[in-house]
Coordinates of C-alpha atoms in Angstrom, one line a residue:
X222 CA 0.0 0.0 0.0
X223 CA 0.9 3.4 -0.8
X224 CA 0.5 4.6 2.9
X225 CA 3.2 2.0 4.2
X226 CA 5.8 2.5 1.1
X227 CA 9.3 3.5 2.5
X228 CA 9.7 7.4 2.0
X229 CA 13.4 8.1 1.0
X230 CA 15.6 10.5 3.3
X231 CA 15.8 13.9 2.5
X232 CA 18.9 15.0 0.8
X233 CA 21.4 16.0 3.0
X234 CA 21.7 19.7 3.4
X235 CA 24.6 21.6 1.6
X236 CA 26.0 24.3 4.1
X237 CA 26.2 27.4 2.9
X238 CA 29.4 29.2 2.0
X239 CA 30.1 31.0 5.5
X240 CA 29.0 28.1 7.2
X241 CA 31.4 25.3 5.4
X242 CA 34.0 27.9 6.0
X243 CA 33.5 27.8 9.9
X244 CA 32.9 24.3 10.5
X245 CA 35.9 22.7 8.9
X246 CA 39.1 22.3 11.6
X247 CA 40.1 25.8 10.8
X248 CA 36.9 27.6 11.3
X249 CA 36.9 25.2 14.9
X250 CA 40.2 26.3 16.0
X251 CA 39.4 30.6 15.0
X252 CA 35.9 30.3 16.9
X253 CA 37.5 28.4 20.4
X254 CA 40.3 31.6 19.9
X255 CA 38.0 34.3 19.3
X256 CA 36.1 32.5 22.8
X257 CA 39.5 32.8 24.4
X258 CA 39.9 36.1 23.5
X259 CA 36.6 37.5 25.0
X260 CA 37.4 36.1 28.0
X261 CA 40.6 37.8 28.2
X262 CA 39.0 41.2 27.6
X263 CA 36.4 40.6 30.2
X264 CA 38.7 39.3 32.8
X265 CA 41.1 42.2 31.7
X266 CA 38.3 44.5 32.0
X267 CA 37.1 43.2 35.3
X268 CA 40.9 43.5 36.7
X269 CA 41.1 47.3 35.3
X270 CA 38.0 48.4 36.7
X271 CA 39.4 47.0 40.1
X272 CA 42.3 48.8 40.1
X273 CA 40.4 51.9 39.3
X274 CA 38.1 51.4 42.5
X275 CA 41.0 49.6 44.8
X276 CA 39.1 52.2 47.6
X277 CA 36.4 50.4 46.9
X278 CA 37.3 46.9 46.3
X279 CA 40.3 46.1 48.6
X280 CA 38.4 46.5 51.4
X281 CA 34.9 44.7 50.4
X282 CA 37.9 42.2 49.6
X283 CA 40.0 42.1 53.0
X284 CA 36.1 42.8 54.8
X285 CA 35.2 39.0 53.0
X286 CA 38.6 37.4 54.0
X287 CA 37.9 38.5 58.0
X288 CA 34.4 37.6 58.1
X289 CA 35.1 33.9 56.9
X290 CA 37.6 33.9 59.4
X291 CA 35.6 35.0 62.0
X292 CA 32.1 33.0 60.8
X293 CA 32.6 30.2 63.4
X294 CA 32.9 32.8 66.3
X295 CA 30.2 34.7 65.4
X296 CA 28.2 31.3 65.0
X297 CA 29.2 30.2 68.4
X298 CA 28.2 33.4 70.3
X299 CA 24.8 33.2 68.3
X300 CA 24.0 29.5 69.2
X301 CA 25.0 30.1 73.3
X302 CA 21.8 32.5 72.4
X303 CA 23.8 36.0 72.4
X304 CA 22.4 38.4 70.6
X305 CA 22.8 38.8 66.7
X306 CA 23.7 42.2 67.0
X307 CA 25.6 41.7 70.3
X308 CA 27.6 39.2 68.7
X309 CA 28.5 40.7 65.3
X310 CA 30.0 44.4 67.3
X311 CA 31.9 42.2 69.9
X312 CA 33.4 40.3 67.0
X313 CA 34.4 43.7 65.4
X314 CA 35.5 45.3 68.4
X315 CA 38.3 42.1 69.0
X316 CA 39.5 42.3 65.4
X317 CA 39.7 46.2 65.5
X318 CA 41.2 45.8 69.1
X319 CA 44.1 43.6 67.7
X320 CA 44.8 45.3 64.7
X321 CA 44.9 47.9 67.0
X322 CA 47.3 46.3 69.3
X323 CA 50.1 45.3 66.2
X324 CA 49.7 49.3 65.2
X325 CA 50.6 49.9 68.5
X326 CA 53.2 48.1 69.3
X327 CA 55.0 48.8 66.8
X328 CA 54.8 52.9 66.8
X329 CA 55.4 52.5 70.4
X330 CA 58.2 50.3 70.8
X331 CA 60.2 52.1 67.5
X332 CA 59.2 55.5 69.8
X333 CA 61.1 54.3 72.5
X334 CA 64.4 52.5 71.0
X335 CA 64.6 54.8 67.6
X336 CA 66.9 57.3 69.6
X337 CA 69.4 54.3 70.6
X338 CA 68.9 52.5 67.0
X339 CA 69.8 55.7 65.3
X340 CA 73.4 55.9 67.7
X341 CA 74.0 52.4 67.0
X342 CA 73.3 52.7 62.9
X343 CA 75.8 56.2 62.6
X344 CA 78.2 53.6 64.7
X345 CA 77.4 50.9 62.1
X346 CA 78.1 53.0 59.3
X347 CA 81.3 54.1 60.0
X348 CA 82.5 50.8 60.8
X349 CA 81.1 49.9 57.7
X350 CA 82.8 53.1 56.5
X351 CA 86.4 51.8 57.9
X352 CA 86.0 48.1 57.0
X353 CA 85.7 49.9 52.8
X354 CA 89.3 51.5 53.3
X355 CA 90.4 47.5 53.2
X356 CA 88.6 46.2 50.0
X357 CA 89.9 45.8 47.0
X358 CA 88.7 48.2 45.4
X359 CA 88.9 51.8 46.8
X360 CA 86.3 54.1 47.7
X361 CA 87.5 57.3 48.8
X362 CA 85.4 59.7 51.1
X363 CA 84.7 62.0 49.0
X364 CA 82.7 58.8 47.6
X365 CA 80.8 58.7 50.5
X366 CA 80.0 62.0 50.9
X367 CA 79.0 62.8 47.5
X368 CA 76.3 60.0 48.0
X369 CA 75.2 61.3 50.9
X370 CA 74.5 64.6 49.4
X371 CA 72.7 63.3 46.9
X372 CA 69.9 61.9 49.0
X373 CA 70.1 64.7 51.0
X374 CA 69.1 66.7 48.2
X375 CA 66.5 64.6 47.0
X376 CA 65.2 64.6 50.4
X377 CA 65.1 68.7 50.3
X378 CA 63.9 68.5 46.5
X379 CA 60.8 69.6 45.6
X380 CA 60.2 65.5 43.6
X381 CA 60.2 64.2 47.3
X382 CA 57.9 67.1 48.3
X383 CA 55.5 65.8 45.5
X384 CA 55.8 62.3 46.5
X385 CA 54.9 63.6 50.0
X386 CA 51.7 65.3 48.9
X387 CA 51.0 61.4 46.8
X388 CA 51.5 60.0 50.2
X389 CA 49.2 62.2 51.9
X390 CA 46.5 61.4 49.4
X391 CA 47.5 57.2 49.9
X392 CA 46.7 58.2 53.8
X393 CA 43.5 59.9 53.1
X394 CA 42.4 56.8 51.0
X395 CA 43.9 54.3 53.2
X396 CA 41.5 56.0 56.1
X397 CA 38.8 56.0 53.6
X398 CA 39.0 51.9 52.7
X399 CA 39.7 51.2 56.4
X400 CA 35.8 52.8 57.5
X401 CA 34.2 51.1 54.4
X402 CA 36.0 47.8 55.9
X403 CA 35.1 48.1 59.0
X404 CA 31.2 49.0 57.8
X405 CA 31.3 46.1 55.7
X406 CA 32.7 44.1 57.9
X407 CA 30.3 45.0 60.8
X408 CA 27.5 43.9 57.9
X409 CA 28.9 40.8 56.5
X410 CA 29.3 39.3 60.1
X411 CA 26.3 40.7 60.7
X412 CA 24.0 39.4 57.4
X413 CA 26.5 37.0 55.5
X414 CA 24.5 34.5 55.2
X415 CA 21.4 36.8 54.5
X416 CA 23.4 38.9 51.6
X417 CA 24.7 35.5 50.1
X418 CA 20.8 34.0 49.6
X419 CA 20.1 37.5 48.6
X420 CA 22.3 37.4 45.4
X421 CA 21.4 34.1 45.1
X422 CA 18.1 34.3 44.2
X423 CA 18.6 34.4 40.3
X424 CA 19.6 31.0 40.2
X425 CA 17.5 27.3 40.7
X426 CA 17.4 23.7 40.9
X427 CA 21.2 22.2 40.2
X428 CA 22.7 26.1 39.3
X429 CA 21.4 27.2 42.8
X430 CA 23.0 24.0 44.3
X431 CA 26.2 24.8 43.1
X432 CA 26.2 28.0 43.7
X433 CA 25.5 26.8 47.7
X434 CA 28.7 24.4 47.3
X435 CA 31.0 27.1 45.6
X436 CA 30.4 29.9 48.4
X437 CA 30.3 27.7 51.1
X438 CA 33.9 26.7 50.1
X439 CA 34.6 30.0 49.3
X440 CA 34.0 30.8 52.9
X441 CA 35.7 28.1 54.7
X442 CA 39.1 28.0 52.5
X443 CA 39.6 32.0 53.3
X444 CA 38.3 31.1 57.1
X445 CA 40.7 27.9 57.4
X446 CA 43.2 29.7 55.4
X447 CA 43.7 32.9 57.6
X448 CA 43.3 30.9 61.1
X449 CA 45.7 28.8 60.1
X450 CA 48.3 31.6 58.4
X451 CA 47.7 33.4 61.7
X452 CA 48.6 30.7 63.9
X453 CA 51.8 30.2 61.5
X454 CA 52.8 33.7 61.7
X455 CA 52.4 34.0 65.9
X456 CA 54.8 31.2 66.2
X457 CA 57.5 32.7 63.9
X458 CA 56.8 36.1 65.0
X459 CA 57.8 34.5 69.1
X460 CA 59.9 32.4 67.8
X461 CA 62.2 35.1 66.0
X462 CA 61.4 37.9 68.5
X463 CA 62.8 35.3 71.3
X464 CA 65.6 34.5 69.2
X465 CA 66.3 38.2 68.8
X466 CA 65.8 39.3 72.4
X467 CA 68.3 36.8 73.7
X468 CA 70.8 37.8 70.5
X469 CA 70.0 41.7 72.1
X470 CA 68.8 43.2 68.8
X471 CA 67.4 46.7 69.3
X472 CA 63.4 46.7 68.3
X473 CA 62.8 43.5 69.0
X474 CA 59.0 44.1 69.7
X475 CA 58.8 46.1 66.5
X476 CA 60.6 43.2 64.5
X477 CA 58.6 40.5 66.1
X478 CA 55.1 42.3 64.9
X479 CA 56.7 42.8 61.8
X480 CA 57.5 38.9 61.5
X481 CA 53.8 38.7 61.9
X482 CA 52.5 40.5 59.5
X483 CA 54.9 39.2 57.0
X484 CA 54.5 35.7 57.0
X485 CA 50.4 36.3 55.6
X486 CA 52.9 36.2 52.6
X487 CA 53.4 32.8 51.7
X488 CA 57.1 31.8 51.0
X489 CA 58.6 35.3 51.1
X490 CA 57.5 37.2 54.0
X491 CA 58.7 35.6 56.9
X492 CA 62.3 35.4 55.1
X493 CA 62.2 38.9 54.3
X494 CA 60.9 40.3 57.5
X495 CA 64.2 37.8 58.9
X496 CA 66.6 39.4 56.6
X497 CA 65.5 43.1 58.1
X498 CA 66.1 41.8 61.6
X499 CA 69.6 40.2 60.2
X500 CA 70.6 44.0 59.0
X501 CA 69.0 45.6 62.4
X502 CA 71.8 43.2 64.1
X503 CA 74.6 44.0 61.5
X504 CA 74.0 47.7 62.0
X505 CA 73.5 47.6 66.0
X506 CA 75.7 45.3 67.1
X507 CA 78.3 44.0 64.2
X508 CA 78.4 40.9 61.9
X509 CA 78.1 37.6 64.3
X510 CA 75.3 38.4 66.3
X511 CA 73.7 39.1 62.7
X512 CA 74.8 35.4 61.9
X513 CA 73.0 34.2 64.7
X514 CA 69.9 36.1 63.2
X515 CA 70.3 34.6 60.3
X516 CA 70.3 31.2 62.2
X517 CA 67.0 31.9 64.1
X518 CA 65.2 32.8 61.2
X519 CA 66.3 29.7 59.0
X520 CA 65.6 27.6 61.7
X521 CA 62.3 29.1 62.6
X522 CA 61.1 29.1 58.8
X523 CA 62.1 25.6 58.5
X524 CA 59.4 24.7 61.8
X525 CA 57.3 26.4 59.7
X526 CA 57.5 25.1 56.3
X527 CA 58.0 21.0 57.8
X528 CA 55.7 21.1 60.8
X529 CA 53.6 23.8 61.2
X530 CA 52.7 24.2 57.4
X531 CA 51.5 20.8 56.5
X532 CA 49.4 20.2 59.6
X533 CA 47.7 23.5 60.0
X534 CA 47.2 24.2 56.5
X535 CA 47.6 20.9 54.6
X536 CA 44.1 20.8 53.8
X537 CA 43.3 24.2 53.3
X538 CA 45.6 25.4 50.5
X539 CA 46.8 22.7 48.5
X540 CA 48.9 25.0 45.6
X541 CA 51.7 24.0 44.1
X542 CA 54.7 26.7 44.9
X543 CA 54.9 28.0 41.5
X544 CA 50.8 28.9 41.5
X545 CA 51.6 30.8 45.0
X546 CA 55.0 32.5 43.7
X547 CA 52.9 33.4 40.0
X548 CA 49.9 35.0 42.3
X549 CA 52.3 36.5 45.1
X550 CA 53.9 38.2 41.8
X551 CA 50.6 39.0 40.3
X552 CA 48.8 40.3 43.1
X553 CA 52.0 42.5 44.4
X554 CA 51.8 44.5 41.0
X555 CA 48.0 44.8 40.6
X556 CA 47.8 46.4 44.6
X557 CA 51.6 46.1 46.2
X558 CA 51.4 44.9 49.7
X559 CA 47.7 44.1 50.2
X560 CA 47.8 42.9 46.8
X561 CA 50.4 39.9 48.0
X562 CA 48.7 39.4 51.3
X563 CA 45.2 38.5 49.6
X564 CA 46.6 36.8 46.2
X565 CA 47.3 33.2 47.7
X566 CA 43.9 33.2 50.1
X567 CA 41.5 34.2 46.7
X568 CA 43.6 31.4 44.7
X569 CA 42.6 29.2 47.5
X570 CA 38.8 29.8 47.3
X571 CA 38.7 29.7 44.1
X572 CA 40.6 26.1 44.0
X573 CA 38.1 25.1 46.4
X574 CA 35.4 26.6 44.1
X575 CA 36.7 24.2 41.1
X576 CA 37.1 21.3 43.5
X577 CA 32.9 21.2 44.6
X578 CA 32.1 22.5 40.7
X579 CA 29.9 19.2 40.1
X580 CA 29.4 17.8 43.7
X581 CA 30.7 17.7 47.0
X582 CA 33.7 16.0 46.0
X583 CA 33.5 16.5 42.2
X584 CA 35.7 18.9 40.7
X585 CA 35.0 20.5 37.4
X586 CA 35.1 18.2 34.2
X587 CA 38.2 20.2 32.9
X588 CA 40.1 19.7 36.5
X589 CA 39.1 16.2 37.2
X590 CA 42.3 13.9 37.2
X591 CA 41.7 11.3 34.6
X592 CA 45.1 9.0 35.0
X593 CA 47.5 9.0 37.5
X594 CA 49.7 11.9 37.8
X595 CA 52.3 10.7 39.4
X596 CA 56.1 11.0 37.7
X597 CA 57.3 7.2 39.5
X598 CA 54.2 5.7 38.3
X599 CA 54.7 6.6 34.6
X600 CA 58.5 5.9 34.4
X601 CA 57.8 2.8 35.8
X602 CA 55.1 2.2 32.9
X603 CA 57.5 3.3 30.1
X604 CA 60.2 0.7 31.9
X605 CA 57.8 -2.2 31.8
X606 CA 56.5 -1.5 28.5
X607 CA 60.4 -0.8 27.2
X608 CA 60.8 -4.7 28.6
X609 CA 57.6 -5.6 26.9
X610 CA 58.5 -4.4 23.3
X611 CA 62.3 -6.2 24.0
X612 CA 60.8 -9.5 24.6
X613 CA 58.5 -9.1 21.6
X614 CA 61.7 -8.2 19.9
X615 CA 63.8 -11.5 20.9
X616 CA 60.7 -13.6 20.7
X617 CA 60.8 -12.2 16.7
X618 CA 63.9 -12.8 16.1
X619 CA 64.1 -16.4 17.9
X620 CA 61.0 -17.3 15.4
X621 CA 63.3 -15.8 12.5
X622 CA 66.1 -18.0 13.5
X623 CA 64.4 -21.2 13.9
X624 CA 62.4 -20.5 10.8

């Protein structure tokens, strides 16, 4: 019957001529680059328009990082049935107590030895001064001198009166980011969790699943990540200022905050904040106690990086060096200082992010390991299959023989 009479397939359809020209491998490869490229822009644009509004965005940033740190405390207080408000401002007031504190301590402590430091470093210099007569190399005094001068007169000139005035305006807007912190702050302890289902609202079903996952680990990477730093830095910063009271390096106190604040710098800041203690000794009180500086801080870092690091941290930020030395870089031009005290924690959270991507403990498709990444393992598979293809060799030529 007619009805029931196998109806031929259409002809297949001939793209037209821009179409055939973007589907071939070519026309594949320019539309995943021209992808690549938007994305660059955007990102590029995103970073630009931060760095245009670092008043604004530092301290939203920094406000973020010290409420996921204080979350649990806040939490705590709530559930022994304090006060939501109560809570959140005694929260604030211990963080802006010790910041406080460090600010303090070390105004205060520099205050009272800078007097002593400064007769110690015109001491230091002239030794430094004599010890040049016996180099090589000479350096006269008129050398000297003529050095001095000129940073005395680009002290008096009127480029370091500019760059005074530039500074003035970096205190104003360093005033100006530290009350929008502390206002954010006070709100994002206050209504984190509030604000988060609040911009959370565009999304449902499996997007607003993820999105639960990805700022849930948001918040306890940074959390886990600055308790832990700041347990890290206390013991090197008592560890070195012991090492340096006993030694009897002026600004011990000073150094010792210093040490603290530092070593939120992965890597670098602990050894760099050591290495200004080490000249502090050379200038004050001559080369060996410096040595011994330089002893304390190698053996306090190495505490650190074997002991303290793995077990406080191990779980928290799991980056290899070069990602922490390639963000420490990154973030230090983008913003300087704050910019290398907050580059490792955000590349932290947003590891973790990629980590709970498609589950609780299913990373992103891209990120998923799909073979074993260790080097051992694979040597050890090119060895075997090295033997493999050698007995297949001597088995060939065994059948050649006999044949």
């Amino acid at each position: 019957m007619p009805f029931f009479r196998d109806v031929p397939p259409p002809p297949p359809e001939t793209p037209s001529g821009v179409r055939a020209a973007w589907s071939d491998s070519m026309g594949k490869l320019a539309t995943r680059c021209l992808q690549v490229i938007i994305v660059v822009v955007l990102l590029a644009g995103i970073v630009y328009a931060s760095g245009v509004l670092s008043v604004v965005t530092i301290p939203v940033l920094l406000a973020l990082i010290i409420a996921s740190a204080m979350h649990p405390v806040v939490s705590w207080l709530r559930r022994h049935h304090f006060p939501s408000v109560f809570a959140t401002l005694t929260v604030l007031l211990g963080v802006l107590v010790v910041l406080g504190l460090v600010g303090w301590l070390i105004v205060v402590a520099v205050e009272n030895q800078f007097s002593s430091l400064q007769k110690s470093a015109i001491e230091g210099f002239q030794k430094l001064q004599d010890s040049a007569k016996d180099l090589p190399f000479s350096i006269s005094d008129g050398q000297v001198d003529s050095a001095v001068k000129t940073a005395t007169d680009f002290v008096t000139s009127a480029k370091f009166g500019s760059g005074a005035l530039a500074g003035a305006s970096a205190t104003a807007n360093f005033l100006t980011g530290l009350v929008l912190m502390i206002v954010v702050l006070f709100f994002f302890l206050k209504d984190g969790p509030r604000i988060w289902e609040f911009l959370l609202r565009p999304f449902t079903g499996e997007s607003y699943a993820r999105a639960r996952r990805v700022g849930d680990r948001v918040v306890s990477t940074l959390g886990g990540y600055v308790r832990g730093t700041a347990t890290v830095a206390a013991v090197d910063a008592i560890g070195i200022g012991v090492g340096i009271t006993i030694i009897g390096v002026p600004l011990a106190l000073p150094l010792a905050v210093v040490v603290f604040i530092t070593a939120f710098i992965p890597i670098v800041g602990a050894t760099a904040a050591g290495i200004l203690a080490a000249l502090v000794a050379l200038v004050a009180l001559g080369p060996v106690p410096a040595l011994f500086v330089i002893g304390v801080v190698v053996l306090v870092n190495q505490l650190e990086g074997n002991l303290l690091q793995p077990v406080l941290m191990g779980k928290t930020l799991r980056l290899h060096g070069l990602v922490i030395l390639v963000g420490l870089t990154a973030g230090t031009v983008l913003a300087g200082i704050t910019g290398a005290i907050m580059s490792v924690p955000l590349l932290a959270a947003a590891w973790g992010a990629i980590k709970v991507w498609d589950g609780p403990d299913t990373p992103a498709k891209p990120w998923r390991q799909k073979r074993s990444e260790d080097v051992e393992d694979h040597e050890r598979a090119n060895k075997r299959a090295k033997r493999r293809e050698k007995a297949r060799k001597a088995r060939r030529k065994q059948v050649e023989k006999a044949s």
